[in-house]
Tab-separated table of C-alpha atoms and ligand atoms in Angstrom:
chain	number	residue	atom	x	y	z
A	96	UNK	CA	-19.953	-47.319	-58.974
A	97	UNK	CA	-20.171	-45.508	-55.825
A	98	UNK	CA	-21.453	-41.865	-54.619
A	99	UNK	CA	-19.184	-38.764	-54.051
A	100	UNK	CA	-19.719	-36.209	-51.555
A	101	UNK	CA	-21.875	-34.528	-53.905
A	102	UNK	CA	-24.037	-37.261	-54.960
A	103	UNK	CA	-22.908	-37.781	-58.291
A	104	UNK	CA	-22.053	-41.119	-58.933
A	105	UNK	CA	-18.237	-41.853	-59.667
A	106	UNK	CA	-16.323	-44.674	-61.475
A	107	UNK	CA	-14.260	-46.712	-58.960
A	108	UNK	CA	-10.509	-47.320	-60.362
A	109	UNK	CA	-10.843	-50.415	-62.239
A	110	UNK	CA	-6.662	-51.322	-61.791
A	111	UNK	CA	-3.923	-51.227	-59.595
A	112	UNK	CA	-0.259	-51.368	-60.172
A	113	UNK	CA	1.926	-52.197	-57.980
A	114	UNK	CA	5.971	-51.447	-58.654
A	115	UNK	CA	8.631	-53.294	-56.782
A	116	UNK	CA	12.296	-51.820	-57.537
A	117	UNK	CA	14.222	-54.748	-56.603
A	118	UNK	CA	15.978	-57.316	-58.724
A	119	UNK	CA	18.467	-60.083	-57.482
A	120	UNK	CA	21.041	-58.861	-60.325
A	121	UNK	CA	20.551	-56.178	-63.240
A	122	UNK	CA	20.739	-56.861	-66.758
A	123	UNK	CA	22.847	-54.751	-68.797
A	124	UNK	CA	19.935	-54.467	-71.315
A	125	UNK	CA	17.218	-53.189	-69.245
A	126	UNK	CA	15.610	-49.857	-68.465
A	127	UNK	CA	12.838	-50.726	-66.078
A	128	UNK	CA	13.698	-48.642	-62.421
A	129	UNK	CA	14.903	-50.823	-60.158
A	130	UNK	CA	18.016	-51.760	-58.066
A	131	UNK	CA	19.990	-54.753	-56.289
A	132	UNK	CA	17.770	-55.920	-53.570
A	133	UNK	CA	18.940	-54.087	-50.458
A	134	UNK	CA	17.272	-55.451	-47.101
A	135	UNK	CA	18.115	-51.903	-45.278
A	136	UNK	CA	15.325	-50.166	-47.327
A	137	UNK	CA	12.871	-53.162	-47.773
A	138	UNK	CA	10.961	-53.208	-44.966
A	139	UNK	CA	10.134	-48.830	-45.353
A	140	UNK	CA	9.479	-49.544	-48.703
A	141	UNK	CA	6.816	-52.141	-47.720
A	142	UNK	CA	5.315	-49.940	-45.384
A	143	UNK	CA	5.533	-47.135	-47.750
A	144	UNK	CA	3.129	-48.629	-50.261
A	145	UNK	CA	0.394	-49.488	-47.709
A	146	UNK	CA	0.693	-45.849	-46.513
A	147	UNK	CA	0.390	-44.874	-50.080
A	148	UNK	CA	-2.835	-47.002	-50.801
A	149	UNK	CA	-3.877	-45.505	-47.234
A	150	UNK	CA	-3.270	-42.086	-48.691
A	151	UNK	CA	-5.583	-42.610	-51.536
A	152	UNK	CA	-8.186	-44.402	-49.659
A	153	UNK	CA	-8.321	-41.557	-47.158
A	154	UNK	CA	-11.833	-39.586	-47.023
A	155	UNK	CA	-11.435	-36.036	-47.593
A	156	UNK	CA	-12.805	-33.334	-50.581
A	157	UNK	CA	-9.690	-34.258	-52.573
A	158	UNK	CA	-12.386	-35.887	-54.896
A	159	UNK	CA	-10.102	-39.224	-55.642
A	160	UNK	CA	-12.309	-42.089	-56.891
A	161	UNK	CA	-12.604	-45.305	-54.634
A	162	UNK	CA	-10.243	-47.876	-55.674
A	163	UNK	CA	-12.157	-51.433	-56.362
A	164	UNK	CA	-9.969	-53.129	-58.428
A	165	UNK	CA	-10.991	-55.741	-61.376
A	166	UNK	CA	-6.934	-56.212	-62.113
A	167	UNK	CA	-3.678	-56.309	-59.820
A	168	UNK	CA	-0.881	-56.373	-61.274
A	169	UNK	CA	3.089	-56.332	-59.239
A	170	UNK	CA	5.503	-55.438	-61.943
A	171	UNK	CA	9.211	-54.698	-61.487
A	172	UNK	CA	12.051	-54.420	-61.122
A	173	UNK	CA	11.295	-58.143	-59.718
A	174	UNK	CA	8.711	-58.638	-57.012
A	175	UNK	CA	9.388	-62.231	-56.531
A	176	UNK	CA	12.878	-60.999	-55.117
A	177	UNK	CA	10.721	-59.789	-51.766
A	178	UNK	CA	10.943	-62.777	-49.102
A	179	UNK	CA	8.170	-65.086	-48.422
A	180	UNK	CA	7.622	-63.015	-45.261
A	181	UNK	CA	7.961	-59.529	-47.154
A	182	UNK	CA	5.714	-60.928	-49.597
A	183	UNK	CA	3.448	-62.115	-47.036
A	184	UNK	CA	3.174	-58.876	-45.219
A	185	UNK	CA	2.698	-56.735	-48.545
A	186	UNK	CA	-0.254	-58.895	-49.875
A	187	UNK	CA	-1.941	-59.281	-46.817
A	188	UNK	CA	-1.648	-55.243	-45.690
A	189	UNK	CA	-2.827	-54.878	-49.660
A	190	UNK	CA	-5.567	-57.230	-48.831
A	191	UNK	CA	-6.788	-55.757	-45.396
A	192	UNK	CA	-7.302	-52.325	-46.989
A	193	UNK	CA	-8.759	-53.684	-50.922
A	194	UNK	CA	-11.744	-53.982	-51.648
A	195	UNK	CA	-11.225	-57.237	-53.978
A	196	UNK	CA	-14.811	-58.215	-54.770
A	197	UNK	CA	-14.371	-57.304	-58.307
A	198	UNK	CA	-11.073	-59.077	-58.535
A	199	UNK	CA	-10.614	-61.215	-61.364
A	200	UNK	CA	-7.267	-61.376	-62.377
A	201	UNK	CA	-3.734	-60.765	-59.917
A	202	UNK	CA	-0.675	-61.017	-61.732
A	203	UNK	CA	2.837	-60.564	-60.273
A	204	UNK	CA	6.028	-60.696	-62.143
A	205	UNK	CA	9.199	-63.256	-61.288
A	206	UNK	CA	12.229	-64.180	-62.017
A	207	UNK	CA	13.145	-67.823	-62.222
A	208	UNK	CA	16.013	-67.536	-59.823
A	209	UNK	CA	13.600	-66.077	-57.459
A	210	UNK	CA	10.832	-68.876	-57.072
A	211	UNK	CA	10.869	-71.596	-54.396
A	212	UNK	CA	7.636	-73.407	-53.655
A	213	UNK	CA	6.846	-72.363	-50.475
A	214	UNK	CA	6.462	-68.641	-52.036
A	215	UNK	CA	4.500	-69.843	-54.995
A	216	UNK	CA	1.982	-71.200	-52.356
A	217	UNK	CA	1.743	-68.446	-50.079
A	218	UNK	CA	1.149	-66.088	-53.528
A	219	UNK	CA	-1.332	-68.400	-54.770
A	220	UNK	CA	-2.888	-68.516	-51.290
A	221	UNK	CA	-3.086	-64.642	-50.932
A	222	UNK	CA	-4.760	-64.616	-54.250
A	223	UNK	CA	-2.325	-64.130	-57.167
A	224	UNK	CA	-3.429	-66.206	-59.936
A	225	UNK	CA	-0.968	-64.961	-62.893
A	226	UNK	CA	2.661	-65.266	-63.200
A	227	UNK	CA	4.677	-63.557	-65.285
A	228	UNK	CA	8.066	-65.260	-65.747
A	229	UNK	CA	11.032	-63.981	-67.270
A	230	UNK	CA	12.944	-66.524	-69.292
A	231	UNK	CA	14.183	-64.626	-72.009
A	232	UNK	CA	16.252	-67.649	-73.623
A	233	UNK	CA	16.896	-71.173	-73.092
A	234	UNK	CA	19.975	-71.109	-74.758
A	235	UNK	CA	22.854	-70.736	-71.715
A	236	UNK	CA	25.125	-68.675	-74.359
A	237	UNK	CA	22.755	-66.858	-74.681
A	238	UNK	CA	21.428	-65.929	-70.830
A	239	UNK	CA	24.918	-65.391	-70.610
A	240	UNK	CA	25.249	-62.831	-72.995
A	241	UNK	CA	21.334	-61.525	-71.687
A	242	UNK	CA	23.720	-61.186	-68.400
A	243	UNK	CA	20.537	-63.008	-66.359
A	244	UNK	CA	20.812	-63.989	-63.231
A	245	UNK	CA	19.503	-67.794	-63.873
A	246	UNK	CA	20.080	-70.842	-65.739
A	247	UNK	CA	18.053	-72.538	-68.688
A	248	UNK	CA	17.741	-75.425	-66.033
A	249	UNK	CA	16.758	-73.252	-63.514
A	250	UNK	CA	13.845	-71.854	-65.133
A	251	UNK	CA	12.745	-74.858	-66.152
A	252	UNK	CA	12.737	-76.152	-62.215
A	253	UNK	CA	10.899	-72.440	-61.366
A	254	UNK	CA	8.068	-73.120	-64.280
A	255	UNK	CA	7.134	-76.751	-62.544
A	256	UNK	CA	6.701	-74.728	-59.240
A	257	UNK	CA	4.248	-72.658	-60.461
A	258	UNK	CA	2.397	-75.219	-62.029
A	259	UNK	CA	3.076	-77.426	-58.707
A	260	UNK	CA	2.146	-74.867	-56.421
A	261	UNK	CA	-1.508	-74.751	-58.622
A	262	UNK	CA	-1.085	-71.714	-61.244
A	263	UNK	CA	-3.244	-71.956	-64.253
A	264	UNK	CA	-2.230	-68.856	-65.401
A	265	UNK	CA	1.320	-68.152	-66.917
A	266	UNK	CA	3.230	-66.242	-69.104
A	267	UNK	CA	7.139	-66.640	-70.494
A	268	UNK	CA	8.705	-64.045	-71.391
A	269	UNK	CA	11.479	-64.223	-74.287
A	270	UNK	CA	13.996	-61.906	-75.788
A	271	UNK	CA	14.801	-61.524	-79.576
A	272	UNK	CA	17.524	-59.811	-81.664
A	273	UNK	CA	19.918	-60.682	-78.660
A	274	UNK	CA	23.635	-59.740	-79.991
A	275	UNK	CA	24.535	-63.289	-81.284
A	276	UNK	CA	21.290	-64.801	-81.558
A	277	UNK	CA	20.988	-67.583	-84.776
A	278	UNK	CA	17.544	-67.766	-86.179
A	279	UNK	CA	17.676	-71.352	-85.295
A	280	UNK	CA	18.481	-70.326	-81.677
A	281	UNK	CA	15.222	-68.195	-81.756
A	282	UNK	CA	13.069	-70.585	-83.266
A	283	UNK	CA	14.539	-73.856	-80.320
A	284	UNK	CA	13.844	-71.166	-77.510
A	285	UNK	CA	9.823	-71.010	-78.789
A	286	UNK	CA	9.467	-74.668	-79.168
A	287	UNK	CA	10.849	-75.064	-76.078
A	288	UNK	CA	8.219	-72.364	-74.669
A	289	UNK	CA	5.775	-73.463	-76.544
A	290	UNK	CA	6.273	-77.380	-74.877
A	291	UNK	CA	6.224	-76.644	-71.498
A	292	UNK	CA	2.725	-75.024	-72.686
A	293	UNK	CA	1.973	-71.672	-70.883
A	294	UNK	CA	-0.842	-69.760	-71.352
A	295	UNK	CA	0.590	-66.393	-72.282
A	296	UNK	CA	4.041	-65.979	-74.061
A	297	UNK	CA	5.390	-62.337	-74.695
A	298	UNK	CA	7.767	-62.441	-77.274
A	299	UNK	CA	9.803	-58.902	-77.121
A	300	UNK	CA	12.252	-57.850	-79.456
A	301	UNK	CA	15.221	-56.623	-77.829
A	302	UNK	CA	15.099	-53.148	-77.489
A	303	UNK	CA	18.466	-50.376	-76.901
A	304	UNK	CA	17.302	-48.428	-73.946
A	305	UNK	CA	18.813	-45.337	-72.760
A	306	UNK	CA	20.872	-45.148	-69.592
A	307	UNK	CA	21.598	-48.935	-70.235
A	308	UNK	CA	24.574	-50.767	-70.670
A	309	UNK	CA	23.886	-51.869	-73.872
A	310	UNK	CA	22.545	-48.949	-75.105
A	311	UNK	CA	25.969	-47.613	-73.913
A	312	UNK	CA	27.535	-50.452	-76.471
A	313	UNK	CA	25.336	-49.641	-78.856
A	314	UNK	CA	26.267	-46.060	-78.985
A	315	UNK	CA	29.843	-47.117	-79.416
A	316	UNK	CA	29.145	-49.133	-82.571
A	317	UNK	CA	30.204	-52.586	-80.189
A	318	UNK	CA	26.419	-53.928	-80.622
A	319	UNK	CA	24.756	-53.292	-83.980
A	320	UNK	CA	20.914	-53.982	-84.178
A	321	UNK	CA	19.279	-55.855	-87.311
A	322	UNK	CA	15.984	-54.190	-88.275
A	323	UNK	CA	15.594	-56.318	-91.266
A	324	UNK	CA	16.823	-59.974	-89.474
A	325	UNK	CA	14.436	-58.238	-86.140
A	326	UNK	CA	11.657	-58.251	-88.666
A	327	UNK	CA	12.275	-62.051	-90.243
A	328	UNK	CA	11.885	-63.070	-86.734
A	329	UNK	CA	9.248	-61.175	-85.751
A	330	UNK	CA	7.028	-62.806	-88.678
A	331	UNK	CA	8.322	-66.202	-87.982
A	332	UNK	CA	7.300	-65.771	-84.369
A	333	UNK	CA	3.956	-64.753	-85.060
A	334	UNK	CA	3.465	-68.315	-87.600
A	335	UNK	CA	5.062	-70.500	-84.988
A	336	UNK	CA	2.839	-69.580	-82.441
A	337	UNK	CA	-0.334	-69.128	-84.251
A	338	UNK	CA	0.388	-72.825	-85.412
A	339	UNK	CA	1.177	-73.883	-82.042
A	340	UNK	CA	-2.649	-72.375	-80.801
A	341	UNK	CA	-0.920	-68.537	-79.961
A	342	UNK	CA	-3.719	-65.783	-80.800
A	343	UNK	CA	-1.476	-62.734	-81.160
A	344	UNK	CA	-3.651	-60.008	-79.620
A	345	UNK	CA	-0.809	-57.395	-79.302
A	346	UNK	CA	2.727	-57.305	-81.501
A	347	UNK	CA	4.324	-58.951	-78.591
A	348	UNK	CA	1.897	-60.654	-76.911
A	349	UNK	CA	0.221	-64.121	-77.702
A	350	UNK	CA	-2.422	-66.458	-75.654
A	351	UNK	CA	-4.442	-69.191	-75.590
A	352	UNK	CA	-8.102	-68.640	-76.101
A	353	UNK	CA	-9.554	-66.451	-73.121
A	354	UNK	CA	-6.190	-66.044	-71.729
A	355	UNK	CA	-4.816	-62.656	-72.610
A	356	UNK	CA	-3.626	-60.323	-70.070
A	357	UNK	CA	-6.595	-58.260	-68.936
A	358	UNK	CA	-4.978	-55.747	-66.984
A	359	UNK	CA	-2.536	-54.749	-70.100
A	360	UNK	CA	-5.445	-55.185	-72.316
A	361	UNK	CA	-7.009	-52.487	-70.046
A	362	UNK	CA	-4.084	-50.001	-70.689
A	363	UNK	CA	-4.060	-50.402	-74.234
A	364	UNK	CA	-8.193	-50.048	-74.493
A	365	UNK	CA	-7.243	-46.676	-72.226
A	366	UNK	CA	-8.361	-47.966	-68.963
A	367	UNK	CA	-8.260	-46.208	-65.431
A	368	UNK	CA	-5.264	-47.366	-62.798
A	369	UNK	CA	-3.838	-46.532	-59.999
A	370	UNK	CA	0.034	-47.468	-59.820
A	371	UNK	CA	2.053	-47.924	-56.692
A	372	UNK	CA	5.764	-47.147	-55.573
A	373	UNK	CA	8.519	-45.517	-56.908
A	374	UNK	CA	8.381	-45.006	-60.497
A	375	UNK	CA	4.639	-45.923	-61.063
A	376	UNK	CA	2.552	-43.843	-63.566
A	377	UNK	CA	-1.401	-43.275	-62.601
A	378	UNK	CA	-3.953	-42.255	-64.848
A	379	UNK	CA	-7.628	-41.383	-63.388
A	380	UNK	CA	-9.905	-39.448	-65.293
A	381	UNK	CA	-8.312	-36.114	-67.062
A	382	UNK	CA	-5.246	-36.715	-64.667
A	383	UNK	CA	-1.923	-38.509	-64.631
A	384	UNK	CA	1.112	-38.473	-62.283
A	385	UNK	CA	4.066	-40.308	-61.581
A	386	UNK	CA	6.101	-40.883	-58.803
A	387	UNK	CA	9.755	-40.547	-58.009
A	388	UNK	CA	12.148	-42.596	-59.822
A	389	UNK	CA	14.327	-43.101	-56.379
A	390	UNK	CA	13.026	-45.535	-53.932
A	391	UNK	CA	14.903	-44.195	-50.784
A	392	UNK	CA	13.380	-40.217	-51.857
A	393	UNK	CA	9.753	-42.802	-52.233
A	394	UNK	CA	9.952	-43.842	-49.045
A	395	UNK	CA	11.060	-40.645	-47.552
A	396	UNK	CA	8.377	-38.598	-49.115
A	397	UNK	CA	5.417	-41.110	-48.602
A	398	UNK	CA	6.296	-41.809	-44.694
A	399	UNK	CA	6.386	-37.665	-44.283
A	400	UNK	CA	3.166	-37.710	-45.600
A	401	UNK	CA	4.078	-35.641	-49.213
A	402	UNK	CA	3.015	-36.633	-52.626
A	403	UNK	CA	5.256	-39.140	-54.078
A	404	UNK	CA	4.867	-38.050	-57.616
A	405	UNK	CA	7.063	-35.626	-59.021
A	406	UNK	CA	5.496	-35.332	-62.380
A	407	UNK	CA	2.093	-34.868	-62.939
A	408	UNK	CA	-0.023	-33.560	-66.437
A	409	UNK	CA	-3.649	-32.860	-67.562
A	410	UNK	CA	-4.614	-35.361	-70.133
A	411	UNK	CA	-8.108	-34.158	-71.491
A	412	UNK	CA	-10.449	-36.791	-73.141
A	413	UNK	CA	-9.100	-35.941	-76.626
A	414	UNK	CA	-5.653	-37.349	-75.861
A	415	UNK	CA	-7.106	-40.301	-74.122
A	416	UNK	CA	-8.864	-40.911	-76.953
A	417	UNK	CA	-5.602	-40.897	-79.615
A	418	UNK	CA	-3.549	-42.976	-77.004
A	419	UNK	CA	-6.538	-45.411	-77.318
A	420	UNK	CA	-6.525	-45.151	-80.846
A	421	UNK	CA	-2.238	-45.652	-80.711
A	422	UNK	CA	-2.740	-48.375	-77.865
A	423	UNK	CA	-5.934	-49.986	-79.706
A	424	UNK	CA	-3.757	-50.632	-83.217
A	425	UNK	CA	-1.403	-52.334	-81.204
A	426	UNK	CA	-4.052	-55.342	-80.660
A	427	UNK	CA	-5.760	-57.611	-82.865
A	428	UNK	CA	-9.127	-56.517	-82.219
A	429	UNK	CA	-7.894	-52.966	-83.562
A	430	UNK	CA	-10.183	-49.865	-83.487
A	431	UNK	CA	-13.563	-48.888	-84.639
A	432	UNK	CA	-13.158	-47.635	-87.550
A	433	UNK	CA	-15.160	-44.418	-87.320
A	434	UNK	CA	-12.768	-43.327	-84.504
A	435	UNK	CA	-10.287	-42.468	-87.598
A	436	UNK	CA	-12.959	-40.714	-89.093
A	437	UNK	CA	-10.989	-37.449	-89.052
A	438	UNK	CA	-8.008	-38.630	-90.981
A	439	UNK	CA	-9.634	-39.808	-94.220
A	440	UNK	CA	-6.421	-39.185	-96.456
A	441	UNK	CA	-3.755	-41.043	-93.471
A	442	UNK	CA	-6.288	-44.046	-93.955
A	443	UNK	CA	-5.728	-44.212	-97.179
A	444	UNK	CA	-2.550	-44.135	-97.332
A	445	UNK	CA	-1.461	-46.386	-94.860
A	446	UNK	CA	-4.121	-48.864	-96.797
A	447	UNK	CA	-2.654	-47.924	-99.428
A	448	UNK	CA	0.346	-48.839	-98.820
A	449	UNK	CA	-0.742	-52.323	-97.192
A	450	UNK	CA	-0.285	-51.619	-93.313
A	451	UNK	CA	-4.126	-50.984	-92.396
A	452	UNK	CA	-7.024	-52.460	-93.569
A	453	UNK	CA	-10.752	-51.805	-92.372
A	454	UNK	CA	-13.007	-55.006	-91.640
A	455	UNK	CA	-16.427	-54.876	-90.176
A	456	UNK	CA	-16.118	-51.219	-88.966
A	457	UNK	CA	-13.041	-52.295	-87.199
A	458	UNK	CA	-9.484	-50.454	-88.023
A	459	UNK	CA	-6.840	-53.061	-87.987
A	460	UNK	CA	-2.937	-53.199	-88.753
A	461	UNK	CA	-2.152	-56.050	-91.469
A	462	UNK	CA	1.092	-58.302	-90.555
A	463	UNK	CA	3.300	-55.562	-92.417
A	464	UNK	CA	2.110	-52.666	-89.988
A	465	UNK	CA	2.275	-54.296	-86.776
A	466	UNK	CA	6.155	-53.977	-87.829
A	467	UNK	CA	5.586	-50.270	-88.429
A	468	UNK	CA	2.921	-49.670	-85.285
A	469	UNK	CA	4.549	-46.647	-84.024
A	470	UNK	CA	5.061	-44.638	-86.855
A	471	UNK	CA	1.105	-45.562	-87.674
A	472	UNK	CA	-0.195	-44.685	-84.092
A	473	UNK	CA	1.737	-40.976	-84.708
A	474	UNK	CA	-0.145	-40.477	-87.398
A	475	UNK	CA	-3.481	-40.493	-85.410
A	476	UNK	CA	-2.141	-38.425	-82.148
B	425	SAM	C1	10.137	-55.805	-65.734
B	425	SAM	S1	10.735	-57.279	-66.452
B	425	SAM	C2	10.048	-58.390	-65.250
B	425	SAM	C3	10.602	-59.775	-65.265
B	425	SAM	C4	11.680	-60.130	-64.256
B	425	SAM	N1	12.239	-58.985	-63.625
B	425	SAM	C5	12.774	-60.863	-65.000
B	425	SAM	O1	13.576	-60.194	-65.627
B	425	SAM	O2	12.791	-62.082	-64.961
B	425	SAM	C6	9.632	-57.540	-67.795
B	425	SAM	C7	10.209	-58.032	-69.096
B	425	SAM	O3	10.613	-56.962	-69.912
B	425	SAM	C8	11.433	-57.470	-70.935
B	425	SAM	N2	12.478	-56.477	-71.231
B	425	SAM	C9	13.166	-55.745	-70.349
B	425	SAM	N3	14.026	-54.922	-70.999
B	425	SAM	C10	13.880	-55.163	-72.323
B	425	SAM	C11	14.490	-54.638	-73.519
B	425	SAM	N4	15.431	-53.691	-73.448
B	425	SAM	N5	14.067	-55.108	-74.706
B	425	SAM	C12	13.096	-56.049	-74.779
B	425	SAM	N6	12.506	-56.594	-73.696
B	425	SAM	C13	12.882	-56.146	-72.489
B	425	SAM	C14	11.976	-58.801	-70.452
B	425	SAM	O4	11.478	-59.835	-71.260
B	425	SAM	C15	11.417	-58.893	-69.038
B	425	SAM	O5	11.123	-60.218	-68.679
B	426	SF4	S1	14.965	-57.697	-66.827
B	426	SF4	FE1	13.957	-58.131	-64.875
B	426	SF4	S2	15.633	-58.903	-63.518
B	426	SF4	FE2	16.607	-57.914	-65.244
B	426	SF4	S3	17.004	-55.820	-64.494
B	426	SF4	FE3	15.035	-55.775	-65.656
B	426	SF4	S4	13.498	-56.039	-64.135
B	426	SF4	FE4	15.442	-56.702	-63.176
């Protein structure tokens, strides 16, 4: 906590988020912003996000909350695709202007085509210590039809450099319901996760995005999607890696003991964060903005010294409080139960019909609503 102008004492921002557009290829499937790595625009764009941070750190009556942040997190688009150097000259500008005292986890997101050791050092060195892989498959049909960037092999090589380069802290993603997939396909890509032995898998089923290719494809009738064959594999997921030592403490999202991700825990539980860069969403206090889905027009505005965002609402504490109650249902730990205390008759009936069930004072969705989370969360907004 620190002191505003006024003397009343405000909450610092607990998270920062930190978006990096680029990606060495992009898959057909995917609906994240980003774009092919472009060096012309890289170095403004590094520049742009320390002005940014400067922006917010600035003193003046705009009343904006220090930033002291407990979580990092670099999501993408693909910030391993910066350079060593790039990388280098983002963490340690991030770095000279954080206060990181409260810093317990930094997480940045890669791509295993994307990882050499010397990187994995200097990231580990500057103080990440998460990685967030995406491996999607093992199966080179497969990545193929995923359109990724990498090999099976490949990944495999990038995974030992993490753990050579001295991260205790990783996460695989994978991909299922991929046009083709076999069960048994599914079931060889999580043994083969679960071997290597991360400490964080996220298991996503494939989703048809809009303004992607294969949403395109879908929309044609040329890829069909499988709710019922989605939802075989979703249960089967959740048994394989509960038996392999998996606590699934979101629908996609399993750990080891202790090892969860705290900085998404800390958006579902309705958390404060800043984000970064083109594209990033902020939410602090009764306000939340986000910026320009263009990096060039990012860059552009940040360097003249305008806003970034280009979208920006009033979220009072009432509709924090049902997005914590959608976000909170989502994770194993659920919700406290009195927090649903003004929808007696949509408790019952989604009891009733065996997707929520009430256990020391805590709300939680059974195996059968996990499958159904959205439609349950909509209930409650
Ligand atoms: C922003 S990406 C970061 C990872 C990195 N760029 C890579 O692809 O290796 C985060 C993850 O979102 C998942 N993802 C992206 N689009 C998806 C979709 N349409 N359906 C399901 N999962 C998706 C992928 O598993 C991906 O690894
Ligand atoms: S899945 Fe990852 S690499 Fe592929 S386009 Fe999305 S962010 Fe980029």
């Amino acid at each position: 906590m620190s002191a505003a102008a006024g003397g009343r004492a405000v909450e610092a921002v607990p998270h920062l988020y930190v978006h990096v557009p680029f990606c060495p290829k992009i898959c057909p499937y995917c609906s994240f912003y980003k774009e092919a790595s472009d060096r012309n625009k890289t170095q403004r764009y590094l520049d742009a996000i320390l002005r940014e941070l400067d922006a917010w750190q600035r003193p003046d009556d705009a009343g904006r909350p220090p930033l002291r942040p407990r979580t990092v997190f670099f999501g993408g688009g693909t910030p391993s695709a910066l350079s060593t150097p790039q990388l280098e000259y983002l963490l340690t500008g991030l770095r000279d202007r954080l206060d990181l005292s409260a810093l317990t986890e930094w997480t940045l997101e890669m791509n295993p085509a994307t990882v050499s050791l010397e990187k994995a050092r200097l990231l580990r060195s500057l103080g990440v210590n998460r990685v967030s892989m995406g491996v999607q498959s093992w199966e080179p049909d497969l990545l193929a039809v995923l359109g990724r960037v990498h090999s099976a092999e490949q990944a495999r090589r990038s995974y030992d450099i993490l753990r050579e380069a001295g991260f205790e802290n990783v996460n695989l993603d994978l991909i299922f319901g991929v046009p083709t997939q076999t069960r048994a396909q599914w079931v060889r890509s999580l043994e083969e996760t679960v071997a290597l032995a991360p400490e964080h898998i996220s298991a996503y089923n494939l989703t048809y995005e809009e303004d992607t290719e294969y949403f395109r494809r879908f929309a044609s009738g040329e890829l069909t999607q499988d709710t019922e064959g989605d939802a075989d594999l979703f249960e089967l997921t959740a048994d394989l890696l509960a038996s392999s030592g998996y606590e699934p403490y979101e629908i996609s999202n399993f750990s080891r003991l202790g090892r969860e991700c705290l900085h998404n825990l800390a958006y579902w539980q309705g958390g404060d964060y800043l984000g970064l860069g083109p594209s990033a969403f902020s939410t602090v206090g009764e306000r939340r903005w986000a910026n320009v889905r263009d990096t060039a027009l990012y860059n552009d505005r940040v360097h003249l010294g305008v806003t970034a965002a280009d979208f920006e609402e009033h979220v009072p504490a009432t509709m924090r409080r049902a997005e914590s109650i959608a976000f909170g249902l989502r994770t194993n730990r659920g919700v406290a139960a009195d927090t649903l205390a003004h929808w007696p008759e949509q408790v019952a009936e989604f009891a009733g019909l065996g997707l929520l069930e009430i256990a020391a004072g805590r709300a939680l969705l059974t195996r059968k609503g996990r499958l159904l989370a959205d439609t349950v969360a909509e209930a409650f907004v």
